[in-house]
Amino acid sequence: MTRPADTPDSARHGAPDGPPDHAPASGPARGPGARPAAPSGARTGAPSAVRPAPWVRTRLRTAPSSALLAAALAFVAVLLAASLPRAVDRGADQALRSFLHDRGPVATSLLATSTARYGDQSTENLDSVRNALLARTGAGFAIAPSGVVHGTQASKQRDLANPGLPSPDGVPPRMDLLYLRDAAAHTELVEGRWPSGGAPDAPVPIALSRQAAQTLGVRVGTVLESFPSNSEPMSAEIVGLYRATDEDDVFWAGLPCLTRACQANTPSVPPQRYWQTAALVGPDRLDRLALWGGGAEDFWRLPVDTGRLRADLLPDVAREIASYVGGPTASALRGSTRRSDLRITSRLPELFKQAEARQQAVAPLAAIGPAGVAGVAAVVFCLAAALTGDRRESELRLLLARGGSPRGIVGRLLGEGAVTVLPAAALATALALWLLPTPRGTASLLAAAAVTLLALLAFPVRAAVLLSARRRGPAPRRRLVAELLAVAATAAAVFEVRSRGVAPAGEGLDPLLVAAPLLLALCGGLALARLQPVLVGVLARAAGRRPGLIGFLGLARAARGTGGRARPSVLPLIALLLAVTTGGFGATVLDAVDTGRLRVARLAVGGDVQISAPYGSTLPPAMTEAAAALPGVRTSVGVWTDDKAFVFGTVQGSTQVTVVVADPVAYAELAGTIGRGRFDPALLAKDPGAGAPLPALFSSDLAKLAEAGTYRLSFGDGGELQIGSVGVVEGTPVRPGTGGAVVVLPAGPTTARLPKTGHPDRWLATGAVDGDRLREAVRATAPAETAARFTVRTSADTAAELGSDPLQQSAGRLFWASVAGAAGFALLAVLLTLVRAAPERAALLARLRTMGLRPRDGIRLILTEALPQALAATLGGALVAAAAVALLGPAMDLSALVGSTVPTGLSLTAPPLLTQALGLAFLVTVAVLAEAAISGRRQITTELRAGDQR
């Protein structure tokens, strides 16, 4: 019988490797688990003359490379298993905090308000309420370090009646009055003094920001008069000017124009512009605020520290916030503050629901990659156990034949594996905990323990199977039953996902969506394991009819298994198919996300780029000409829009519409390119001339209200046209969404006679246009006084903004890390397969070498034997991934990853699948070449020196 290369010396010389403390000097040999016999002629209890070496030390000295490889494999697998849950946790926390931070400090604050107590107002009372509010925080959520912002604000603004104050559209400026606690700590007094004192009938002393004073043209000592309101006229005297030390400080968030004067618009049609600002009063003039605004309100804004929130504790925090806003905590606060009208509001409960829904929507898609790498790693452990079992089968059977019990042998193998696996697993877990700090560790420890258990038990279980009595019954029938069960489970999972879709938001991770691609890959591997020997056998017979021996031998060996097996092992095929399938499926998802994000961005912009003029203005002709001349512009069109127009003659009498006037040909080409508002330009090609109705396109919403005949279109600036509907469009590129009433008119002599319609107020274009160059062209051609009011939008910037969400970025990073891990384990499976067949292949090459085989022919033989299985697996993985996309794609909703609502469904595209399949095929080919070049010649040399013992 052939001696395995890693058999211990004790087993080779007839002594058991693992006897108890005293081995017999003579007599029958006994293996592990057998009781030793006392040596003849010696006293009972006398020490043995020969003390055998311990089992573990003997094994490690005999095969140190195998022990190191086992430890390395366990280390890498446990490191990945312990790191993935922590990476997911960190990504979820970062995404939650970023989501809340982007909503601003006002939305993430608790706002408490109460009607000011007229005649009983004091700063001490405001501070006592603040302390009571803070006393109820800190359990699940804490207040941000910026602290509470509180004070008293007049209920309404007052119009200022001073002559000479700026009034852009004839509307006088308006001013609000506030008392703001600790305002001096966030400002710098630049002139005058802080407001205090003053007679009851004198003007209210106020402090105004310097920038607001410059805008309004006032200074220290100016008395600002107000128009009469429901109360008597009041005046305010500016006694000081201040400057905010940091205008972006969260202290000023949500406060009305305290750092500068703001320009606002009236709600009238058309809107009119006016200036508004706010001023500060002293603590001794709180009673004047109610007189100024017809009432006053005390407020306390408590900013929640979003940087300390955790995704896993979000439901608990949401319950505490809900109680604070409208539950038992709110009731207790009304009693403790003695303010029955204390109202607490916050957007946090709504934001928490949105954040949790986003996380749950992304979870199933983000889990596909880790599930794939887990499946490939499990296959690799089974393959490594099979390889080790093949190498040590002779040794194990020898120990069993010499008296060792199966239980004792398996126990010794467990101890042997524990010495190498447990330290490596402990080191990997500690490294993962150190590299990826996060408060949660249970999931990471459980994943590491599961992988450690698999690495520890894989070979002992394989040894137990080898040492157990062979089962009676045909093995092919058992294999067929197992394969049919796998196919049935796969069909059930796919049918369930297709019928019900992905698990609804709020139900967490969808196990079927995660398991379905893996089950499809498993079925693909089982099918390929049955087809490959047949196909490769056909190729071998075809190669046998051609001159040369290498092709026939390599293909013949590829068609059958090693070690006397009838067919190749199915484990390497499953590993490769799992890697390619999960990689291809996930890459298709991410590619669809990028495509969907770009489409959403183009629909939001109205093309790839857009230039918008200020309200009521038009684009200079030089600007549109310079923009159209930029490199990359394919289709461009200038449009004039009016959102204040009305169509008379509809079912409801009149309907407010958005009018779009553009060149029909260029506008139709733009609409067809971005996919919104397509129409035939011939419908608007003819100008009917004076007196006849102008042809127009109605949106579907307006067409439902329209009646046959001619309609009167009244523009916001007073012009009118007679129009007639000639077609229906679904939206317009100028306006986001497909809803709303829209009228599209052709640019021509008729519309040119109307005011402003001859010049566009927006310019839209498609193509790879450089946004920086476009903005530079706009600045160079815009009027100096309004240059800053022209806006430039690009689809690239919009798509980048949509993709900047940490939740999406975390899911992408997790997937690509999983793809890299799965590819690495798949390569390891290929190498293990080569190593498993190495002894038999080395013997064959050695025999052929003695018959004149050249070294290059030996490498060709190795490639011919190894590559068909690997390349067939990568091709089969691409096909299975395509099947997974076709079967599971219609049930997938990518809105959470895109960042905007998109239609449900995933379309099949070739590039992502081919990239994954060809990339892994290339890596496998390189690995096979390297193994053939490095170890092939050494194996032949070793066999020739040792002699053929087979």
GROMACS .gro file of N, CA and C in nm, residues 286-353:
model
  204
  286LEU      N    1  -3.950   9.218   2.770
  286LEU     CA    2  -4.026   9.104   2.719
  286LEU      C    3  -4.174   9.137   2.703
  287ASP      N    4  -4.226   9.229   2.787
  287ASP     CA    5  -4.367   9.261   2.777
  287ASP      C    6  -4.401   9.338   2.650
  288ARG      N    7  -4.300   9.403   2.585
  288ARG     CA    8  -4.328   9.479   2.465
  288ARG      C    9  -4.342   9.390   2.341
  289LEU      N   10  -4.296   9.265   2.351
  289LEU     CA   11  -4.305   9.177   2.234
  289LEU      C   12  -4.450   9.146   2.199
  290ALA      N   13  -4.534   9.124   2.299
  290ALA     CA   14  -4.675   9.094   2.272
  290ALA      C   15  -4.744   9.213   2.208
  291LEU      N   16  -4.705   9.337   2.247
  291LEU     CA   17  -4.765   9.455   2.186
  291LEU      C   18  -4.721   9.471   2.042
  292TRP      N   19  -4.595   9.436   2.014
  292TRP     CA   20  -4.545   9.449   1.877
  292TRP      C   21  -4.612   9.348   1.782
  293GLY      N   22  -4.628   9.227   1.824
  293GLY     CA   23  -4.678   9.122   1.736
  293GLY      C   24  -4.819   9.078   1.763
  294GLY      N   25  -4.894   9.151   1.844
  294GLY     CA   26  -5.030   9.107   1.876
  294GLY      C   27  -5.029   8.978   1.954
  295GLY      N   28  -4.930   8.956   2.032
  295GLY     CA   29  -4.911   8.834   2.109
  295GLY      C   30  -4.766   8.789   2.101
  296ALA      N   31  -4.726   8.705   2.192
  296ALA     CA   32  -4.588   8.654   2.194
  296ALA      C   33  -4.590   8.508   2.235
  297GLU      N   34  -4.480   8.441   2.202
  297GLU     CA   35  -4.471   8.298   2.227
  297GLU      C   36  -4.332   8.266   2.279
  298ASP      N   37  -4.328   8.192   2.389
  298ASP     CA   38  -4.202   8.140   2.441
  298ASP      C   39  -4.166   8.012   2.366
  299PHE      N   40  -4.039   7.994   2.341
  299PHE     CA   41  -3.997   7.875   2.266
  299PHE      C   42  -3.868   7.822   2.324
  300TRP      N   43  -3.853   7.689   2.311
  300TRP     CA   44  -3.731   7.618   2.351
  300TRP      C   45  -3.701   7.515   2.244
  301ARG      N   46  -3.588   7.530   2.179
  301ARG     CA   47  -3.549   7.432   2.076
  301ARG      C   48  -3.436   7.346   2.132
  302LEU      N   49  -3.464   7.216   2.142
  302LEU     CA   50  -3.368   7.120   2.199
  302LEU      C   51  -3.311   7.035   2.085
  303PRO      N   52  -3.190   7.064   2.038
  303PRO     CA   53  -3.132   6.984   1.928
  303PRO      C   54  -3.086   6.848   1.979
  304VAL      N   55  -3.137   6.744   1.919
  304VAL     CA   56  -3.099   6.607   1.957
  304VAL      C   57  -2.961   6.577   1.898
  305ASP      N   58  -2.878   6.514   1.977
  305ASP     CA   59  -2.743   6.477   1.932
  305ASP      C   60  -2.754   6.354   1.842
  306THR      N   61  -2.763   6.378   1.711
  306THR     CA   62  -2.777   6.267   1.616
  306THR      C   63  -2.649   6.187   1.602
  307GLY      N   64  -2.535   6.243   1.641
  307GLY     CA   65  -2.409   6.171   1.630
  307GLY      C   66  -2.397   6.054   1.726
  308ARG      N   67  -2.487   6.043   1.824
  308ARG     CA   68  -2.483   5.934   1.920
  308ARG      C   69  -2.590   5.830   1.896
  309LEU      N   70  -2.673   5.851   1.796
  309LEU     CA   71  -2.780   5.756   1.768
  309LEU      C   72  -2.725   5.632   1.700
  310ARG      N   73  -2.786   5.519   1.729
  310ARG     CA   74  -2.746   5.391   1.669
  310ARG      C   75  -2.866   5.330   1.599
  311ALA      N   76  -2.838   5.265   1.486
  311ALA     CA   77  -2.945   5.208   1.406
  311ALA      C   78  -3.018   5.097   1.481
  312ASP      N   79  -2.947   5.017   1.558
  312ASP     CA   80  -3.013   4.905   1.626
  312ASP      C   81  -3.101   4.951   1.741
  313LEU      N   82  -3.072   5.070   1.797
  313LEU     CA   83  -3.153   5.122   1.907
  313LEU      C   84  -3.257   5.223   1.860
  314LEU      N   85  -3.272   5.238   1.730
  314LEU     CA   86  -3.363   5.339   1.678
  314LEU      C   87  -3.508   5.318   1.721
  315PRO      N   88  -3.562   5.194   1.723
  315PRO     CA   89  -3.701   5.179   1.771
  315PRO      C   90  -3.720   5.225   1.915
  316ASP      N   91  -3.623   5.198   2.002
  316ASP     CA   92  -3.635   5.243   2.142
  316ASP      C   93  -3.631   5.395   2.151
  317VAL      N   94  -3.539   5.456   2.075
  317VAL     CA   95  -3.531   5.602   2.077
  317VAL      C   96  -3.658   5.663   2.019
  318ALA      N   97  -3.713   5.602   1.915
  318ALA     CA   98  -3.836   5.653   1.855
  318ALA      C   99  -3.950   5.651   1.957
  319ARG      N  100  -3.959   5.547   2.039
  319ARG     CA  101  -4.063   5.541   2.140
  319ARG      C  102  -4.044   5.651   2.246
  320GLU      N  103  -3.920   5.676   2.284
  320GLU     CA  104  -3.895   5.781   2.383
  320GLU      C  105  -3.927   5.919   2.327
  321ILE      N  106  -3.891   5.942   2.200
  321ILE     CA  107  -3.922   6.071   2.138
  321ILE      C  108  -4.074   6.088   2.127
  322ALA      N  109  -4.143   5.981   2.088
  322ALA     CA  110  -4.289   5.988   2.076
  322ALA      C  111  -4.353   6.021   2.212
  323SER      N  112  -4.300   5.962   2.319
  323SER     CA  113  -4.351   5.992   2.452
  323SER      C  114  -4.322   6.137   2.489
  324TYR      N  115  -4.208   6.187   2.447
  324TYR     CA  116  -4.170   6.325   2.478
  324TYR      C  117  -4.259   6.423   2.402
  325VAL      N  118  -4.297   6.386   2.279
  325VAL     CA  119  -4.375   6.476   2.196
  325VAL      C  120  -4.523   6.474   2.234
  326GLY      N  121  -4.580   6.357   2.250
  326GLY     CA  122  -4.723   6.351   2.276
  326GLY      C  123  -4.765   6.236   2.363
  327GLY      N  124  -4.683   6.197   2.458
  327GLY     CA  125  -4.715   6.084   2.543
  327GLY      C  126  -4.704   6.118   2.691
  328PRO      N  127  -4.671   6.018   2.772
  328PRO     CA  128  -4.662   6.042   2.917
  328PRO      C  129  -4.558   6.147   2.955
  329THR      N  130  -4.447   6.150   2.884
  329THR     CA  131  -4.345   6.250   2.917
  329THR      C  132  -4.397   6.390   2.892
  330ALA      N  133  -4.469   6.411   2.782
  330ALA     CA  134  -4.524   6.543   2.754
  330ALA      C  135  -4.625   6.583   2.862
  331SER      N  136  -4.708   6.490   2.907
  331SER     CA  137  -4.805   6.522   3.013
  331SER      C  138  -4.735   6.559   3.142
  332ALA      N  139  -4.628   6.484   3.175
  332ALA     CA  140  -4.554   6.515   3.298
  332ALA      C  141  -4.488   6.652   3.289
  333LEU      N  142  -4.438   6.688   3.171
  333LEU     CA  143  -4.375   6.819   3.155
  333LEU      C  144  -4.476   6.932   3.170
  334ARG      N  145  -4.596   6.915   3.123
  334ARG     CA  146  -4.697   7.019   3.140
  334ARG      C  147  -4.726   7.042   3.288
  335GLY      N  148  -4.726   6.932   3.365
  335GLY     CA  149  -4.750   6.948   3.506
  335GLY      C  150  -4.633   7.009   3.580
  336SER      N  151  -4.512   6.966   3.548
  336SER     CA  152  -4.395   7.017   3.621
  336SER      C  153  -4.364   7.163   3.588
  337THR      N  154  -4.394   7.206   3.466
  337THR     CA  155  -4.368   7.345   3.427
  337THR      C  156  -4.486   7.437   3.454
  338ARG      N  157  -4.603   7.379   3.491
  338ARG     CA  158  -4.724   7.456   3.516
  338ARG      C  159  -4.765   7.537   3.394
  339ARG      N  160  -4.744   7.475   3.280
  339ARG     CA  161  -4.787   7.537   3.154
  339ARG      C  162  -4.875   7.435   3.082
  340SER      N  163  -5.004   7.453   3.097
  340SER     CA  164  -5.098   7.357   3.038
  340SER      C  165  -5.100   7.363   2.886
  341ASP      N  166  -5.054   7.474   2.829
  341ASP     CA  167  -5.052   7.487   2.684
  341ASP      C  168  -4.916   7.455   2.624
  342LEU      N  169  -4.829   7.390   2.700
  342LEU     CA  170  -4.697   7.355   2.648
  342LEU      C  171  -4.713   7.253   2.535
  343ARG      N  172  -4.665   7.290   2.418
  343ARG     CA  173  -4.674   7.203   2.300
  343ARG      C  174  -4.533   7.165   2.257
  344ILE      N  175  -4.513   7.037   2.233
  344ILE     CA  176  -4.382   6.987   2.190
  344ILE      C  177  -4.402   6.920   2.054
  345THR      N  178  -4.328   6.967   1.957
  345THR     CA  179  -4.336   6.911   1.821
  345THR      C  180  -4.196   6.874   1.774
  346SER      N  181  -4.193   6.782   1.679
  346SER     CA  182  -4.065   6.740   1.622
  346SER      C  183  -4.092   6.657   1.497
  347ARG      N  184  -4.001   6.666   1.402
  347ARG     CA  185  -4.007   6.582   1.283
  347ARG      C  186  -3.931   6.451   1.302
  348LEU      N  187  -3.872   6.433   1.417
  348LEU     CA  188  -3.790   6.314   1.439
  348LEU      C  189  -3.867   6.183   1.425
  349PRO      N  190  -3.988   6.168   1.480
  349PRO     CA  191  -4.060   6.041   1.458
  349PRO      C  192  -4.079   6.008   1.311
  350GLU      N  193  -4.112   6.109   1.232
  350GLU     CA  194  -4.127   6.085   1.088
  350GLU      C  195  -3.994   6.049   1.024
  351LEU      N  196  -3.887   6.119   1.063
  351LEU     CA  197  -3.756   6.090   1.006
  351LEU      C  198  -3.706   5.952   1.047
  352PHE      N  199  -3.737   5.911   1.169
  352PHE     CA  200  -3.696   5.778   1.214
  352PHE      C  201  -3.764   5.670   1.130
  353LYS      N  202  -3.893   5.690   1.099
  353LYS     CA  203  -3.964   5.593   1.016
  353LYS      C  204  -3.902   5.587   0.876
   0.00000   0.00000   0.00000
